[in-house]
Tab-separated table of C-alpha atoms in Angstrom:
chain	number	residue	atom	x	y	z
A	145	MET	CA	24.080	-11.922	-7.376
A	146	LEU	CA	21.750	-12.846	-4.544
A	147	SER	CA	21.519	-16.600	-3.882
A	148	LEU	CA	19.277	-19.026	-2.142
A	149	ALA	CA	22.101	-19.739	0.300
A	150	ASP	CA	22.200	-16.045	1.192
A	151	ILE	CA	18.485	-16.130	2.048
A	152	ARG	CA	18.755	-19.265	4.168
A	153	GLU	CA	21.644	-17.745	6.085
A	154	ALA	CA	19.536	-14.627	6.614
A	155	ARG	CA	16.738	-16.726	8.066
A	156	GLU	CA	19.158	-18.058	10.699
A	157	ARG	CA	20.165	-14.479	11.612
A	158	VAL	CA	16.666	-12.928	11.819
A	159	SER	CA	14.410	-15.778	13.002
A	160	ASP	CA	14.586	-14.649	16.638
A	161	VAL	CA	13.214	-11.193	15.767
A	162	ALA	CA	11.213	-11.570	12.526
A	163	ARG	CA	7.973	-13.548	12.990
A	164	HIS	CA	6.931	-16.404	10.639
A	165	THR	CA	3.703	-14.694	9.593
A	166	PRO	CA	0.486	-16.570	8.734
A	167	LEU	CA	-0.514	-17.606	5.231
A	168	GLU	CA	-4.262	-18.137	4.980
A	169	ARG	CA	-6.652	-19.076	2.234
A	170	SER	CA	-9.419	-16.485	1.735
A	171	ARG	CA	-12.754	-18.046	0.768
A	172	SER	CA	-14.250	-14.656	0.043
A	173	PHE	CA	-11.491	-13.505	-2.319
A	174	SER	CA	-11.227	-16.914	-3.884
A	175	GLU	CA	-14.928	-16.670	-4.822
A	176	MET	CA	-14.519	-13.043	-6.047
A	177	SER	CA	-11.464	-13.785	-8.224
A	178	GLY	CA	-12.021	-17.386	-9.306
A	179	ALA	CA	-8.487	-18.255	-8.123
A	180	ASP	CA	-7.548	-20.353	-5.094
A	181	LEU	CA	-6.403	-17.177	-3.336
A	182	HIS	CA	-4.136	-17.189	-0.258
A	183	LEU	CA	-3.044	-14.072	1.716
A	184	LYS	CA	0.514	-13.794	3.139
A	185	LEU	CA	-0.348	-11.744	6.234
A	186	GLU	CA	2.930	-9.826	6.577
A	187	ASN	CA	0.983	-6.928	8.077
A	188	PHE	CA	1.148	-9.062	11.268
A	189	GLN	CA	4.933	-8.843	11.215
A	190	ARG	CA	6.850	-7.097	14.018
A	191	THR	CA	6.822	-3.341	13.262
A	192	GLY	CA	3.869	-3.994	10.974
A	193	ALA	CA	5.773	-4.704	7.849
A	194	PHE	CA	8.310	-7.016	6.220
A	195	LYS	CA	11.160	-4.479	6.487
A	196	ILE	CA	12.349	-5.802	9.845
A	197	ARG	CA	13.641	-8.913	7.963
A	198	GLY	CA	16.122	-7.063	5.778
A	199	ALA	CA	17.080	-4.461	8.399
A	200	MET	CA	17.869	-7.076	10.976
A	201	ASN	CA	20.023	-9.063	8.537
A	202	ARG	CA	21.981	-5.927	7.581
A	203	ILE	CA	22.518	-4.785	11.120
A	204	ARG	CA	23.758	-8.203	12.214
A	205	THR	CA	26.359	-8.266	9.466
A	206	LEU	CA	27.955	-4.926	10.497
A	207	SER	CA	31.636	-4.991	11.495
A	208	ALA	CA	32.627	-3.868	15.018
A	209	ALA	CA	33.780	-0.528	13.644
A	210	GLU	CA	30.509	-0.006	11.758
A	211	ARG	CA	28.537	-0.825	14.886
A	212	GLU	CA	30.465	1.685	16.831
A	213	ALA	CA	29.989	4.457	14.254
A	214	GLY	CA	26.231	3.898	13.992
A	215	VAL	CA	23.922	3.667	11.009
A	216	VAL	CA	21.786	6.049	8.984
A	217	THR	CA	18.951	5.358	6.561
A	218	ALA	CA	16.102	6.968	4.619
A	219	SER	CA	12.572	5.697	4.583
A	220	ALA	CA	8.948	6.646	4.084
A	221	GLY	CA	8.208	4.758	7.183
A	222	ASN	CA	8.320	0.889	7.217
A	223	HIS	CA	12.091	0.556	6.623
A	224	ALA	CA	12.518	3.308	9.206
A	225	GLN	CA	10.801	1.259	11.842
A	226	GLY	CA	12.713	-1.907	10.842
A	227	VAL	CA	16.029	-0.186	11.152
A	228	ALA	CA	15.095	1.490	14.397
A	229	LEU	CA	14.070	-1.751	16.072
A	230	ALA	CA	16.955	-3.844	14.592
A	231	ALA	CA	19.497	-1.214	15.682
A	232	SER	CA	18.019	-0.915	19.140
A	233	ARG	CA	18.059	-4.748	19.611
A	234	ALA	CA	21.750	-4.754	18.498
A	235	GLY	CA	22.840	-1.707	20.586
A	236	VAL	CA	23.629	0.359	17.501
A	237	ASP	CA	22.889	4.097	17.287
A	238	ALA	CA	20.484	4.842	14.400
A	239	THR	CA	19.469	8.050	12.608
A	240	VAL	CA	16.516	7.783	10.239
A	241	VAL	CA	15.697	10.489	7.656
A	242	MET	CA	12.020	10.523	6.671
A	243	PRO	CA	10.141	12.761	4.159
A	244	LYS	CA	8.413	15.813	5.685
A	245	PHE	CA	5.038	14.376	4.734
A	246	ALA	CA	5.608	10.865	6.082
A	247	PRO	CA	2.524	9.568	7.964
A	248	VAL	CA	2.625	10.767	11.570
A	249	SER	CA	2.004	7.280	12.866
A	250	LYS	CA	5.160	5.929	11.166
A	251	VAL	CA	7.278	8.889	12.475
A	252	LYS	CA	6.075	8.323	16.008
A	253	ALA	CA	6.607	4.581	15.779
A	254	THR	CA	10.194	5.031	14.473
A	255	ARG	CA	11.073	7.280	17.372
A	256	GLY	CA	9.339	4.859	19.739
A	257	TYR	CA	11.706	2.047	18.545
A	258	GLY	CA	14.675	4.188	19.615
A	259	ALA	CA	15.892	5.914	16.469
A	260	SER	CA	16.684	9.614	16.037
A	261	VAL	CA	14.363	10.957	13.276
A	262	ARG	CA	14.986	13.855	10.969
A	263	LEU	CA	12.288	15.085	8.500
A	264	GLU	CA	13.840	16.225	5.255
A	265	GLY	CA	12.544	16.419	1.638
A	266	VAL	CA	9.109	15.968	0.081
A	267	ASP	CA	9.617	12.312	-0.885
A	268	TYR	CA	11.789	9.258	-0.271
A	269	ASP	CA	14.378	10.277	-2.798
A	270	GLU	CA	15.037	13.724	-1.316
A	271	ALA	CA	15.162	12.183	2.202
A	272	GLN	CA	17.674	9.650	0.860
A	273	ALA	CA	19.936	12.387	-0.520
A	274	TYR	CA	20.043	14.008	2.963
A	275	ALA	CA	20.747	10.659	4.605
A	276	HIS	CA	23.735	10.108	2.329
A	277	GLN	CA	25.008	13.553	3.342
A	278	LEU	CA	24.800	12.436	7.001
A	279	GLU	CA	26.631	9.202	6.026
A	280	ARG	CA	29.567	11.240	4.708
A	281	ASP	CA	29.545	13.899	7.484
A	282	GLU	CA	29.183	11.554	10.462
A	283	GLY	CA	30.906	8.392	9.188
A	284	ARG	CA	27.790	6.256	9.665
A	285	THR	CA	26.977	3.156	7.611
A	286	TYR	CA	24.083	3.643	5.246
A	287	VAL	CA	21.434	0.895	5.450
A	288	HIS	CA	19.660	0.994	2.096
A	289	ALA	CA	15.977	0.302	2.025
A	290	PHE	CA	16.264	-2.096	-0.927
A	291	ASP	CA	19.379	-1.849	-3.093
A	292	ASP	CA	21.598	-4.057	-0.987
A	293	PRO	CA	21.991	-7.828	-1.377
A	294	VAL	CA	22.128	-8.336	2.408
A	295	VAL	CA	18.799	-6.414	2.814
A	296	MET	CA	17.341	-8.331	-0.134
A	297	ALA	CA	18.345	-11.691	1.453
A	298	GLY	CA	16.528	-10.724	4.628
A	299	GLN	CA	13.403	-9.865	2.694
A	300	GLY	CA	13.688	-13.141	0.849
A	301	THR	CA	12.970	-15.057	4.096
A	302	LEU	CA	9.328	-14.168	3.391
A	303	GLY	CA	9.588	-16.268	0.186
A	304	LEU	CA	10.962	-19.232	2.121
A	305	GLU	CA	7.905	-19.113	4.281
A	306	ILE	CA	5.518	-19.036	1.335
A	307	VAL	CA	7.174	-22.139	-0.242
A	308	ASP	CA	6.976	-23.906	3.174
A	309	ASP	CA	3.361	-23.026	3.841
A	310	CYS	CA	1.741	-23.275	0.353
A	311	PRO	CA	2.317	-26.545	-1.410
A	312	GLY	CA	1.016	-26.498	-4.977
A	313	LEU	CA	1.714	-22.751	-5.295
A	314	ASP	CA	1.283	-21.526	-8.916
A	315	THR	CA	1.678	-17.690	-8.673
A	316	VAL	CA	2.963	-15.257	-6.054
A	317	VAL	CA	2.068	-11.614	-6.322
A	318	VAL	CA	4.456	-9.099	-4.617
A	319	PRO	CA	4.467	-5.275	-4.290
A	320	ILE	CA	7.310	-3.357	-5.779
A	321	GLY	CA	8.737	-0.099	-4.445
A	322	GLY	CA	12.522	-0.198	-4.856
A	323	GLY	CA	12.423	-3.967	-5.585
A	324	GLY	CA	14.087	-5.360	-2.501
A	325	LEU	CA	11.166	-7.527	-1.393
A	326	ILE	CA	10.311	-8.968	-4.829
A	327	SER	CA	14.038	-9.674	-5.509
A	328	GLY	CA	14.443	-11.685	-2.301
A	329	VAL	CA	11.068	-13.432	-2.654
A	330	ALA	CA	11.662	-14.317	-6.335
A	331	VAL	CA	15.035	-15.926	-5.694
A	332	ALA	CA	13.710	-17.806	-2.657
A	333	ILE	CA	10.860	-19.188	-4.699
A	334	LYS	CA	12.334	-19.716	-8.136
A	335	GLU	CA	15.467	-21.424	-6.851
A	336	GLN	CA	13.249	-24.037	-5.127
A	337	VAL	CA	10.175	-24.311	-7.432
A	338	PRO	CA	11.212	-22.772	-10.818
A	339	ASP	CA	7.725	-23.184	-12.365
A	340	VAL	CA	6.074	-20.824	-9.951
A	341	ARG	CA	5.244	-17.506	-11.572
A	342	VAL	CA	6.421	-14.298	-9.801
A	343	VAL	CA	4.291	-11.207	-10.529
A	344	GLY	CA	5.331	-7.768	-9.294
A	345	VAL	CA	2.837	-4.938	-8.707
A	346	GLN	CA	3.490	-1.221	-8.597
A	347	ALA	CA	1.144	1.715	-7.965
A	348	GLU	CA	0.303	3.584	-11.203
A	349	GLY	CA	1.559	6.775	-9.602
A	350	ALA	CA	5.016	5.315	-8.824
A	351	ALA	CA	5.582	2.861	-11.767
A	352	SER	CA	9.314	2.802	-12.523
A	353	ALA	CA	9.909	-0.947	-12.583
A	354	ALA	CA	8.353	-1.810	-15.911
A	355	LYS	CA	10.054	1.207	-17.447
A	356	SER	CA	13.438	0.080	-16.141
A	357	LEU	CA	12.950	-3.550	-17.219
A	358	GLU	CA	11.984	-2.414	-20.719
A	359	ALA	CA	15.060	-0.098	-20.962
A	360	GLY	CA	17.436	-2.599	-19.436
A	361	GLU	CA	18.666	0.058	-17.028
A	362	VAL	CA	17.343	1.859	-13.981
A	363	ALA	CA	14.865	4.516	-15.201
A	364	GLU	CA	13.817	7.234	-12.795
A	365	ILE	CA	10.416	8.846	-12.984
A	366	ASP	CA	10.006	12.513	-12.263
A	367	SER	CA	7.669	12.365	-9.298
A	368	VAL	CA	5.442	9.946	-7.356
A	369	ASP	CA	1.718	10.335	-6.545
A	370	THR	CA	-0.066	7.407	-4.843
A	371	ILE	CA	-1.883	6.513	-1.619
A	372	ALA	CA	0.543	3.563	-1.423
A	373	ASP	CA	3.268	5.605	0.326
A	374	GLY	CA	5.235	2.517	1.318
A	375	ILE	CA	6.160	1.850	-2.288
A	376	ALA	CA	6.340	5.473	-3.494
A	377	THR	CA	9.863	5.519	-4.903
A	378	ARG	CA	11.025	7.236	-8.140
A	379	SER	CA	13.160	4.219	-9.193
A	380	ILE	CA	14.112	0.747	-8.374
A	381	GLY	CA	17.757	-0.161	-7.616
A	382	GLU	CA	20.691	-1.369	-9.721
A	383	GLU	CA	20.987	-4.538	-7.625
A	384	THR	CA	17.273	-5.209	-7.632
A	385	LEU	CA	16.943	-4.611	-11.319
A	386	ALA	CA	19.498	-7.310	-12.077
A	387	VAL	CA	17.657	-9.794	-9.919
A	388	MET	CA	14.242	-8.850	-11.335
A	389	GLU	CA	15.445	-9.273	-14.924
A	390	GLU	CA	16.368	-12.883	-14.186
A	391	TYR	CA	13.679	-14.010	-11.765
A	392	VAL	CA	10.506	-11.877	-12.123
A	393	ASP	CA	8.021	-13.004	-14.780
A	394	GLU	CA	5.772	-9.941	-15.073
A	395	VAL	CA	5.254	-6.474	-13.642
A	396	VAL	CA	1.827	-4.832	-13.632
A	397	THR	CA	0.285	-1.614	-12.160
A	398	VAL	CA	-2.854	-0.747	-10.212
A	399	ASP	CA	-4.324	2.682	-9.686
A	400	ASP	CA	-5.307	4.300	-6.378
A	401	ARG	CA	-8.992	3.481	-6.866
A	402	GLU	CA	-8.144	-0.242	-7.155
A	403	ILE	CA	-5.861	0.018	-4.163
A	404	ALA	CA	-8.533	1.731	-2.084
A	405	LEU	CA	-11.111	-0.925	-3.063
A	406	ALA	CA	-8.822	-3.764	-2.114
A	407	LEU	CA	-7.912	-2.135	1.200
A	408	THR	CA	-11.629	-1.604	1.998
A	409	LEU	CA	-12.575	-5.226	1.053
A	410	LEU	CA	-9.814	-6.586	3.239
A	411	LEU	CA	-11.292	-4.668	6.147
A	412	GLU	CA	-14.826	-5.796	5.486
A	413	ARG	CA	-14.342	-9.378	4.232
A	414	ALA	CA	-11.092	-10.471	5.956
A	415	LYS	CA	-11.183	-8.186	9.005
A	416	THR	CA	-7.587	-7.289	8.050
A	417	LEU	CA	-6.082	-3.836	8.170
A	418	VAL	CA	-3.325	-2.998	5.640
A	419	GLU	CA	-1.735	0.175	4.300
A	420	GLY	CA	-1.948	1.157	0.644
A	421	ALA	CA	1.279	-0.703	-0.220
A	422	GLY	CA	-0.032	-3.714	1.556
A	423	ALA	CA	-3.196	-3.831	-0.639
A	424	VAL	CA	-1.627	-3.604	-4.052
A	425	ALA	CA	-1.061	-7.359	-4.589
A	426	LEU	CA	-4.661	-8.153	-3.813
A	427	ALA	CA	-5.716	-5.158	-5.994
A	428	ALA	CA	-3.811	-6.664	-8.931
A	429	VAL	CA	-5.685	-9.951	-8.565
A	430	LEU	CA	-9.158	-8.436	-8.151
A	431	SER	CA	-8.685	-6.010	-10.993
A	432	ASP	CA	-7.381	-8.689	-13.423
A	433	ALA	CA	-4.144	-6.778	-13.897
A	434	PHE	CA	-2.623	-10.107	-14.982
A	435	GLU	CA	-4.072	-13.275	-16.346
A	436	TYR	CA	-4.653	-16.350	-14.194
A	437	ASP	CA	-6.632	-19.558	-14.566
A	438	ASP	CA	-9.756	-20.495	-12.596
A	439	GLY	CA	-8.597	-22.434	-9.545
A	440	GLU	CA	-4.963	-21.317	-9.879
A	441	THR	CA	-3.261	-21.185	-6.514
A	442	VAL	CA	-2.229	-17.576	-6.014
A	443	VAL	CA	-0.517	-15.983	-3.010
A	444	ALA	CA	-0.888	-12.216	-2.569
A	445	ALA	CA	1.676	-10.711	-0.178
A	446	LEU	CA	0.094	-8.122	2.158
A	447	CYS	CA	3.402	-6.527	2.915
A	448	GLY	CA	2.434	-3.904	5.538
A	449	GLY	CA	-0.244	-2.617	7.911
A	450	ASN	CA	1.074	0.790	8.979
A	451	ILE	CA	-1.599	3.118	7.702
A	452	ASP	CA	-2.072	6.505	9.271
A	453	LEU	CA	-5.509	6.717	10.844
A	454	ASN	CA	-6.209	10.104	9.244
A	455	ARG	CA	-5.485	8.613	5.826
A	456	LEU	CA	-7.562	5.441	6.604
A	457	GLY	CA	-10.845	7.337	6.606
A	458	THR	CA	-10.087	8.889	3.278
A	459	VAL	CA	-8.980	5.634	1.679
A	460	VAL	CA	-12.012	3.694	3.003
A	461	ARG	CA	-14.322	6.390	1.656
A	462	ARG	CA	-12.672	6.000	-1.783
A	463	GLY	CA	-13.186	2.250	-1.516
A	464	LEU	CA	-16.858	2.656	-0.659
A	465	VAL	CA	-17.306	4.861	-3.729
A	466	GLN	CA	-15.754	2.128	-5.851
A	467	MET	CA	-18.176	-0.419	-4.256
A	468	GLY	CA	-21.147	1.854	-4.874
A	469	ARG	CA	-21.677	2.150	-1.196
A	470	TYR	CA	-21.174	5.945	-0.897
A	471	LEU	CA	-22.816	8.685	-2.946
A	472	LYS	CA	-22.121	12.383	-2.790
A	473	ILE	CA	-24.325	14.677	-4.888
A	474	THR	CA	-25.364	18.333	-5.233
A	475	ILE	CA	-28.800	19.548	-6.246
A	476	ASP	CA	-29.982	23.047	-7.145
A	477	LEU	CA	-33.196	23.862	-5.269
A	478	LYS	CA	-35.715	26.639	-5.515
A	479	ASP	CA	-35.385	28.752	-2.398
A	480	ARG	CA	-38.918	28.135	-1.050
A	481	PRO	CA	-40.432	26.355	1.932
A	482	GLY	CA	-40.786	22.582	1.620
A	483	GLU	CA	-38.101	21.912	-1.014
A	484	LEU	CA	-35.662	20.335	1.425
A	485	GLU	CA	-38.422	18.165	2.833
A	486	ARG	CA	-39.412	17.118	-0.671
A	487	VAL	CA	-35.883	15.966	-1.504
A	488	SER	CA	-35.608	14.164	1.823
A	489	SER	CA	-38.752	12.225	1.173
A	490	ILE	CA	-37.524	11.076	-2.265
A	491	VAL	CA	-34.215	9.933	-0.741
A	492	ALA	CA	-36.098	8.163	2.057
A	493	ARG	CA	-38.350	6.295	-0.463
A	494	THR	CA	-35.240	4.895	-2.154
A	495	GLY	CA	-33.904	3.483	1.088
A	496	ALA	CA	-30.777	5.502	1.297
A	497	ASN	CA	-29.178	6.538	4.620
A	498	VAL	CA	-28.002	10.101	4.974
A	499	TYR	CA	-24.410	10.722	6.205
A	500	ALA	CA	-24.467	14.519	5.971
A	501	VAL	CA	-26.426	17.436	4.590
A	502	HIS	CA	-25.133	20.881	3.585
A	503	HIS	CA	-27.670	23.525	2.528
A	504	ASP	CA	-26.178	26.742	1.092
A	505	ARG	CA	-28.123	29.893	0.090
A	506	THR	CA	-25.227	32.359	0.340
A	507	SER	CA	-22.612	31.117	-2.136
A	508	ARG	CA	-21.775	33.547	-4.963
A	509	ASP	CA	-22.292	30.630	-7.355
A	510	VAL	CA	-25.956	30.168	-6.272
A	511	ALA	CA	-28.700	32.302	-7.762
A	512	VAL	CA	-30.553	34.750	-5.453
A	513	ASN	CA	-33.767	32.699	-5.581
A	514	ALA	CA	-32.072	29.341	-5.239
A	515	ALA	CA	-30.090	27.160	-2.861
A	516	GLU	CA	-27.517	24.464	-3.313
A	517	LEU	CA	-28.062	21.118	-1.475
A	518	GLU	CA	-25.135	18.740	-0.942
A	519	LEU	CA	-25.969	15.233	0.244
A	520	GLU	CA	-23.674	12.398	1.389
A	521	LEU	CA	-25.529	9.125	1.260
A	522	GLU	CA	-24.941	5.518	2.337
A	523	THR	CA	-26.049	3.233	-0.484
A	524	ASP	CA	-26.265	-0.544	-0.914
A	525	ASP	CA	-24.350	-0.821	-4.269
A	526	ALA	CA	-23.776	0.933	-7.580
A	527	GLU	CA	-27.269	-0.006	-8.797
A	528	HIS	CA	-28.902	1.482	-5.698
A	529	ALA	CA	-26.901	4.729	-6.214
A	530	ALA	CA	-28.082	5.029	-9.740
A	531	ASP	CA	-31.685	4.456	-8.627
A	532	ILE	CA	-31.385	7.386	-6.178
A	533	VAL	CA	-30.126	9.721	-8.926
A	534	ASP	CA	-32.818	8.522	-11.294
A	535	ALA	CA	-35.548	9.124	-8.679
A	536	LEU	CA	-34.390	12.681	-8.039
A	537	GLU	CA	-34.108	13.524	-11.762
A	538	ALA	CA	-37.563	12.057	-12.387
A	539	GLU	CA	-38.860	14.715	-10.012
A	540	GLY	CA	-37.144	17.454	-11.999
A	541	TYR	CA	-33.989	17.943	-10.028
A	542	ASP	CA	-30.697	18.511	-11.755
A	543	VAL	CA	-28.239	16.195	-9.949
A	544	GLU	CA	-24.465	16.467	-10.077
A	545	ILE	CA	-22.526	13.420	-8.812
A	546	LEU	CA	-19.466	14.569	-6.855
A	547	SER	CA	-18.346	11.008	-5.855
């Protein structure tokens, strides 16, 4: 099984490539949570995620024959970039298989780091199946994204940094996809400070870890559905399960609304951009997904920052909805002069700001003598949004809240 010595050896191999990323106390999130909350800013890592640690460690342990034959891997994006950069730095040919719906930014970045990219399958697991076919057909070495002790050791170097940088640590919160990161981090921490609690977090739409730990064997879920694409795997690994059973104290889940809220708050309060998978640890703290004491020193690992810009707008909009800062409604109007102006004056009196207006008199769902008005409004908070709805209803309008 993975050992502390393995992780320390990995640090020597990868330290010239993988950055020692900052660990900073957040006053805002400490006040919001009641914990003494610190953020491990792994989104500042080279390639934008922790994956370069494990990928570099694996590439540098290849034999001469394996280096000559090249490597292949499957990834939703972050491991892809890690392998691409590590292989390029080592002069090893790399082919990366990514799901067809992988974020465009991650596909372009992987190619930019020098790997050949093939898009196959609808998710990580189907991409992985195709990558294993290439492994057999082309004689390449498969670099697993998580279920490899050498990769896990590389990821564990993040845990060494947390222990070095956060004296008095009580709890560390780590995302779980396949389990490679939390396995490495848990060993690195528990073997040095056994009393520290290690909490794993999965997205509700990709929650196989708790199921596997309960069953005592790897349990695969049928499908994944989450904005946290970096941890959207159907199952954890055999190797990672064994480590998690021994070293991880608790596994919890967060839903996409909680992830979106955490991501949006990180942008607004910490001026820090993460992807969905990078926000789940903070989401678990802010949503009270696990219990912690007031003043408890908690480190949340922000494991990646590679979010597609097209997705960012959608996720932030969801976060604003959760904060009560965005309101989308429809109102049925009488089709007569002055009605739109009347509604506008009511909205203006409440102090809301209008994002967009859509006025429709032609839809088949609208009566001949009526119109449908859709409004997107910027609001201060949930109470302000409720006041706007109340004001419109007090004037006789039937309001439907869309988001």
